[in-house]
PDB file of C-alpha atoms in Angstrom:
ATOM      1  CA  UNK A1373      45.538 130.852 306.266  1.00  0.00           C
ATOM      2  CA  UNK A1374      47.472 130.391 303.063  1.00  0.00           C
ATOM      3  CA  UNK A1375      46.398 132.430 300.080  1.00  0.00           C
ATOM      4  CA  UNK A1376      45.848 129.534 297.704  1.00  0.00           C
ATOM      5  CA  UNK A1377      43.532 127.897 300.145  1.00  0.00           C
ATOM      6  CA  UNK A1378      41.577 131.217 300.314  1.00  0.00           C
ATOM      7  CA  UNK A1379      41.248 131.415 296.626  1.00  0.00           C
ATOM      8  CA  UNK A1380      39.992 127.886 296.350  1.00  0.00           C
ATOM      9  CA  UNK A1381      37.245 128.800 298.955  1.00  0.00           C
ATOM     10  CA  UNK A1382      36.302 131.944 297.270  1.00  0.00           C
ATOM     11  CA  UNK A1383      36.337 130.172 293.861  1.00  0.00           C
ATOM     12  CA  UNK A1384      33.887 127.366 295.101  1.00  0.00           C
ATOM     13  CA  UNK A1385      31.310 130.122 296.557  1.00  0.00           C
ATOM     14  CA  UNK A1386      31.528 132.072 293.478  1.00  0.00           C
ATOM     15  CA  UNK A1387      30.993 129.074 291.167  1.00  0.00           C
ATOM     16  CA  UNK A1388      28.266 127.727 293.294  1.00  0.00           C
ATOM     17  CA  UNK A1389      26.283 130.999 292.754  1.00  0.00           C
ATOM     18  CA  UNK A1390      27.390 131.697 289.141  1.00  0.00           C
ATOM     19  CA  UNK A1391      28.820 134.900 290.386  1.00  0.00           C
ATOM     20  CA  UNK A1392      31.855 136.940 289.360  1.00  0.00           C
ATOM     21  CA  UNK A1393      34.169 139.278 291.036  1.00  0.00           C
ATOM     22  CA  UNK A1394      36.431 142.207 290.230  1.00  0.00           C
ATOM     23  CA  UNK A1395      39.305 143.859 292.218  1.00  0.00           C
ATOM     24  CA  UNK A1396      40.398 147.585 292.576  1.00  0.00           C
ATOM     25  CA  UNK A1397      43.975 147.671 294.012  1.00  0.00           C
ATOM     26  CA  UNK A1398      46.529 150.246 295.040  1.00  0.00           C
ATOM     27  CA  UNK A1399      49.091 149.146 297.535  1.00  0.00           C
ATOM     28  CA  UNK A1400      48.795 145.379 296.439  1.00  0.00           C
ATOM     29  CA  UNK A1401      49.724 146.268 292.934  1.00  0.00           C
ATOM     30  CA  UNK A1402      47.491 143.685 291.331  1.00  0.00           C
ATOM     31  CA  UNK A1403      48.387 141.001 293.871  1.00  0.00           C
ATOM     32  CA  UNK A1404      44.716 140.081 294.645  1.00  0.00           C
ATOM     33  CA  UNK A1405      43.997 139.635 291.022  1.00  0.00           C
ATOM     34  CA  UNK A1406      47.242 137.660 290.576  1.00  0.00           C
ATOM     35  CA  UNK A1407      46.439 135.241 293.509  1.00  0.00           C
ATOM     36  CA  UNK A1408      43.009 134.915 292.139  1.00  0.00           C
ATOM     37  CA  UNK A1409      44.015 134.018 288.747  1.00  0.00           C
ATOM     38  CA  UNK A1410      46.716 131.502 289.645  1.00  0.00           C
ATOM     39  CA  UNK A1411      43.961 129.089 290.061  1.00  0.00           C
ATOM     40  CA  UNK A1412      43.165 127.209 286.779  1.00  0.00           C
ATOM     41  CA  UNK A1413      39.432 127.975 285.615  1.00  0.00           C
ATOM     42  CA  UNK A1414      39.410 131.373 287.355  1.00  0.00           C
ATOM     43  CA  UNK A1415      38.062 132.824 284.097  1.00  0.00           C
ATOM     44  CA  UNK A1416      34.683 131.390 285.214  1.00  0.00           C
ATOM     45  CA  UNK A1417      34.586 133.650 288.143  1.00  0.00           C
ATOM     46  CA  UNK A1418      37.023 136.454 287.888  1.00  0.00           C
ATOM     47  CA  UNK A1419      36.040 139.310 285.646  1.00  0.00           C
ATOM     48  CA  UNK A1420      38.876 141.922 285.750  1.00  0.00           C
ATOM     49  CA  UNK A1421      41.041 144.154 288.072  1.00  0.00           C
ATOM     50  CA  UNK A1422      42.428 147.672 288.211  1.00  0.00           C
ATOM     51  CA  UNK A1423      45.630 148.584 289.470  1.00  0.00           C
ATOM     52  CA  UNK A1424      45.141 152.140 290.382  1.00  0.00           C
ATOM     53  CA  UNK A1425      48.450 153.048 292.127  1.00  0.00           C
ATOM     54  CA  UNK A1426      48.379 156.842 291.629  1.00  0.00           C
ATOM     55  CA  UNK A1427      45.425 159.241 292.629  1.00  0.00           C
ATOM     56  CA  UNK A1428      45.268 160.190 288.883  1.00  0.00           C
ATOM     57  CA  UNK A1429      44.502 156.480 287.970  1.00  0.00           C
ATOM     58  CA  UNK A1430      42.023 156.275 290.830  1.00  0.00           C
ATOM     59  CA  UNK A1431      40.233 159.238 289.427  1.00  0.00           C
ATOM     60  CA  UNK A1432      40.520 158.319 285.607  1.00  0.00           C
ATOM     61  CA  UNK A1433      39.883 154.725 285.784  1.00  0.00           C
ATOM     62  CA  UNK A1434      37.608 154.218 288.823  1.00  0.00           C
ATOM     63  CA  UNK A1435      35.904 157.529 289.005  1.00  0.00           C
ATOM     64  CA  UNK A1436      37.173 158.404 292.514  1.00  0.00           C
ATOM     65  CA  UNK A1437      36.084 162.066 293.357  1.00  0.00           C
ATOM     66  CA  UNK A1438      39.357 164.225 293.257  1.00  0.00           C
ATOM     67  CA  UNK A1439      37.779 166.300 295.979  1.00  0.00           C
ATOM     68  CA  UNK A1440      37.638 163.279 298.331  1.00  0.00           C
ATOM     69  CA  UNK A1441      41.191 162.199 297.413  1.00  0.00           C
ATOM     70  CA  UNK A1442      42.503 165.714 298.270  1.00  0.00           C
ATOM     71  CA  UNK A1443      40.529 166.142 301.463  1.00  0.00           C
ATOM     72  CA  UNK A1444      40.944 162.624 302.834  1.00  0.00           C
ATOM     73  CA  UNK A1445      43.835 161.105 301.083  1.00  0.00           C
ATOM     74  CA  UNK A1446      44.076 157.622 299.001  1.00  0.00           C
ATOM     75  CA  UNK A1447      44.479 155.751 302.264  1.00  0.00           C
ATOM     76  CA  UNK A1448      40.794 156.389 303.547  1.00  0.00           C
ATOM     77  CA  UNK A1449      37.462 154.789 303.925  1.00  0.00           C
ATOM     78  CA  UNK A1450      35.948 157.081 301.771  1.00  0.00           C
ATOM     79  CA  UNK A1451      38.192 156.368 298.742  1.00  0.00           C
ATOM     80  CA  UNK A1452      38.314 152.600 299.180  1.00  0.00           C
ATOM     81  CA  UNK A1453      34.332 152.472 299.287  1.00  0.00           C
ATOM     82  CA  UNK A1454      34.403 154.532 296.077  1.00  0.00           C
ATOM     83  CA  UNK A1455      36.768 152.226 294.474  1.00  0.00           C
ATOM     84  CA  UNK A1456      34.823 149.176 295.414  1.00  0.00           C
ATOM     85  CA  UNK A1457      31.587 150.681 294.440  1.00  0.00           C
ATOM     86  CA  UNK A1458      32.601 151.911 291.144  1.00  0.00           C
ATOM     87  CA  UNK A1459      34.504 148.652 290.338  1.00  0.00           C
ATOM     88  CA  UNK A1460      31.422 146.580 290.854  1.00  0.00           C
ATOM     89  CA  UNK A1461      29.481 148.809 288.504  1.00  0.00           C
ATOM     90  CA  UNK A1462      32.030 149.116 285.790  1.00  0.00           C
ATOM     91  CA  UNK A1463      32.805 145.402 285.764  1.00  0.00           C
ATOM     92  CA  UNK A1464      29.037 144.647 286.108  1.00  0.00           C
ATOM     93  CA  UNK A1465      29.921 141.928 288.665  1.00  0.00           C
ATOM     94  CA  UNK A1466      28.398 140.554 291.861  1.00  0.00           C
ATOM     95  CA  UNK A1467      31.299 141.283 294.206  1.00  0.00           C
ATOM     96  CA  UNK A1468      34.379 143.428 294.358  1.00  0.00           C
ATOM     97  CA  UNK A1469      37.201 144.239 296.611  1.00  0.00           C
ATOM     98  CA  UNK A1470      39.251 147.392 296.884  1.00  0.00           C
ATOM     99  CA  UNK A1471      42.572 148.248 298.791  1.00  0.00           C
ATOM    100  CA  UNK A1472      44.493 151.132 299.486  1.00  0.00           C
ATOM    101  CA  UNK A1473      47.394 151.435 301.938  1.00  0.00           C
ATOM    102  CA  UNK A1474      50.838 152.310 303.017  1.00  0.00           C
ATOM    103  CA  UNK A1475      53.116 149.171 302.644  1.00  0.00           C
ATOM    104  CA  UNK A1476      56.447 151.066 303.181  1.00  0.00           C
ATOM    105  CA  UNK A1477      59.089 151.190 303.840  1.00  0.00           C
ATOM    106  CA  UNK A1478      58.236 154.879 303.456  1.00  0.00           C
ATOM    107  CA  UNK A1479      55.205 157.061 303.401  1.00  0.00           C
ATOM    108  CA  UNK A1480      53.648 156.678 306.823  1.00  0.00           C
ATOM    109  CA  UNK A1481      52.725 159.648 309.027  1.00  0.00           C
ATOM    110  CA  UNK A1482      51.547 159.882 312.625  1.00  0.00           C
ATOM    111  CA  UNK A1483      47.840 159.761 311.398  1.00  0.00           C
ATOM    112  CA  UNK A1484      48.558 156.959 308.966  1.00  0.00           C
ATOM    113  CA  UNK A1485      51.485 154.784 309.932  1.00  0.00           C
ATOM    114  CA  UNK A1486      53.202 152.277 308.015  1.00  0.00           C
ATOM    115  CA  UNK A1487      50.963 149.096 307.566  1.00  0.00           C
ATOM    116  CA  UNK A1488      47.779 151.210 307.585  1.00  0.00           C
ATOM    117  CA  UNK A1489      45.356 149.706 304.977  1.00  0.00           C
ATOM    118  CA  UNK A1490      41.872 150.213 304.170  1.00  0.00           C
ATOM    119  CA  UNK A1491      39.878 147.432 302.494  1.00  0.00           C
ATOM    120  CA  UNK A1492      36.336 147.938 301.148  1.00  0.00           C
ATOM    121  CA  UNK A1493      34.063 145.029 299.758  1.00  0.00           C
ATOM    122  CA  UNK A1494      30.939 145.771 297.518  1.00  0.00           C
ATOM    123  CA  UNK A1495      28.204 143.401 296.617  1.00  0.00           C
ATOM    124  CA  UNK A1496      24.952 143.509 294.430  1.00  0.00           C
ATOM    125  CA  UNK A1497      21.972 142.012 296.174  1.00  0.00           C
ATOM    126  CA  UNK A1498      19.361 139.869 294.219  1.00  0.00           C
ATOM    127  CA  UNK A1499      17.199 143.214 294.301  1.00  0.00           C
ATOM    128  CA  UNK A1500      19.952 145.058 292.611  1.00  0.00           C
ATOM    129  CA  UNK A1501      21.086 147.234 295.724  1.00  0.00           C
ATOM    130  CA  UNK A1502      24.889 147.821 296.212  1.00  0.00           C
ATOM    131  CA  UNK A1503      25.898 147.162 299.617  1.00  0.00           C
ATOM    132  CA  UNK A1504      29.421 148.232 300.842  1.00  0.00           C
ATOM    133  CA  UNK A1505      31.581 147.956 303.935  1.00  0.00           C
ATOM    134  CA  UNK A1506      35.047 148.969 304.767  1.00  0.00           C
ATOM    135  CA  UNK A1507      37.451 148.207 307.405  1.00  0.00           C
ATOM    136  CA  UNK A1508      40.980 149.546 308.391  1.00  0.00           C
ATOM    137  CA  UNK A1509      43.821 147.344 309.218  1.00  0.00           C
ATOM    138  CA  UNK A1510      47.079 148.035 310.787  1.00  0.00           C
ATOM    139  CA  UNK A1511      49.623 145.279 309.669  1.00  0.00           C
ATOM    140  CA  UNK A1512      53.123 144.761 310.821  1.00  0.00           C
ATOM    141  CA  UNK A1513      56.241 143.498 309.002  1.00  0.00           C
ATOM    142  CA  UNK A1514      57.966 144.758 305.926  1.00  0.00           C
ATOM    143  CA  UNK A1515      56.473 145.770 302.541  1.00  0.00           C
ATOM    144  CA  UNK A1516      55.809 142.270 301.319  1.00  0.00           C
ATOM    145  CA  UNK A1517      54.522 141.088 304.557  1.00  0.00           C
ATOM    146  CA  UNK A1518      51.893 143.970 304.561  1.00  0.00           C
ATOM    147  CA  UNK A1519      50.936 143.317 301.022  1.00  0.00           C
ATOM    148  CA  UNK A1520      50.503 139.524 301.801  1.00  0.00           C
ATOM    149  CA  UNK A1521      48.386 140.261 304.865  1.00  0.00           C
ATOM    150  CA  UNK A1522      46.369 142.671 302.713  1.00  0.00           C
ATOM    151  CA  UNK A1523      45.628 139.982 300.167  1.00  0.00           C
ATOM    152  CA  UNK A1524      44.629 137.611 302.821  1.00  0.00           C
ATOM    153  CA  UNK A1525      42.263 139.910 304.565  1.00  0.00           C
ATOM    154  CA  UNK A1526      40.715 141.099 301.136  1.00  0.00           C
ATOM    155  CA  UNK A1527      40.195 137.294 300.303  1.00  0.00           C
ATOM    156  CA  UNK A1528      38.781 136.720 303.700  1.00  0.00           C
ATOM    157  CA  UNK A1529      36.348 139.521 303.434  1.00  0.00           C
ATOM    158  CA  UNK A1530      35.035 138.182 300.133  1.00  0.00           C
ATOM    159  CA  UNK A1531      34.469 134.765 301.446  1.00  0.00           C
ATOM    160  CA  UNK A1532      32.601 136.032 304.314  1.00  0.00           C
ATOM    161  CA  UNK A1533      30.621 138.370 302.240  1.00  0.00           C
ATOM    162  CA  UNK A1534      29.403 135.571 299.895  1.00  0.00           C
TER     163      UNK A1534
END
């Protein structure tokens, strides 16, 4: 589905509930936040976004545990869950999404081939309980195609969560 249509759907859901969202991005380089803020009026529901491309940025800006980064690597379920959870808390929003992956053309391994992307979503319930979920995707195509598919899945996940 086209990204613009997904952002429109997301906007309607967030506005209907008077909720806000934040992003924590690595492999998309701010592409999710950029897609969201393309929509006029997004300031009513988009709070902020972090582009934490390096491990140091993930640690310093999103408080990702350096030990987890060292053991599991940036492209892992644990890391994106921390990114999503901490973005939710730091931005004081109702929803967040975090992504970390290998868009290519280099950097893939046998364990984490090119196109491997972890996406995590976090939400704050009415009772104030933080709920998180993550999913690993294996996207095909070149760097831009992987990034685009990541943005689409991040938005679809948020829409489904709301």
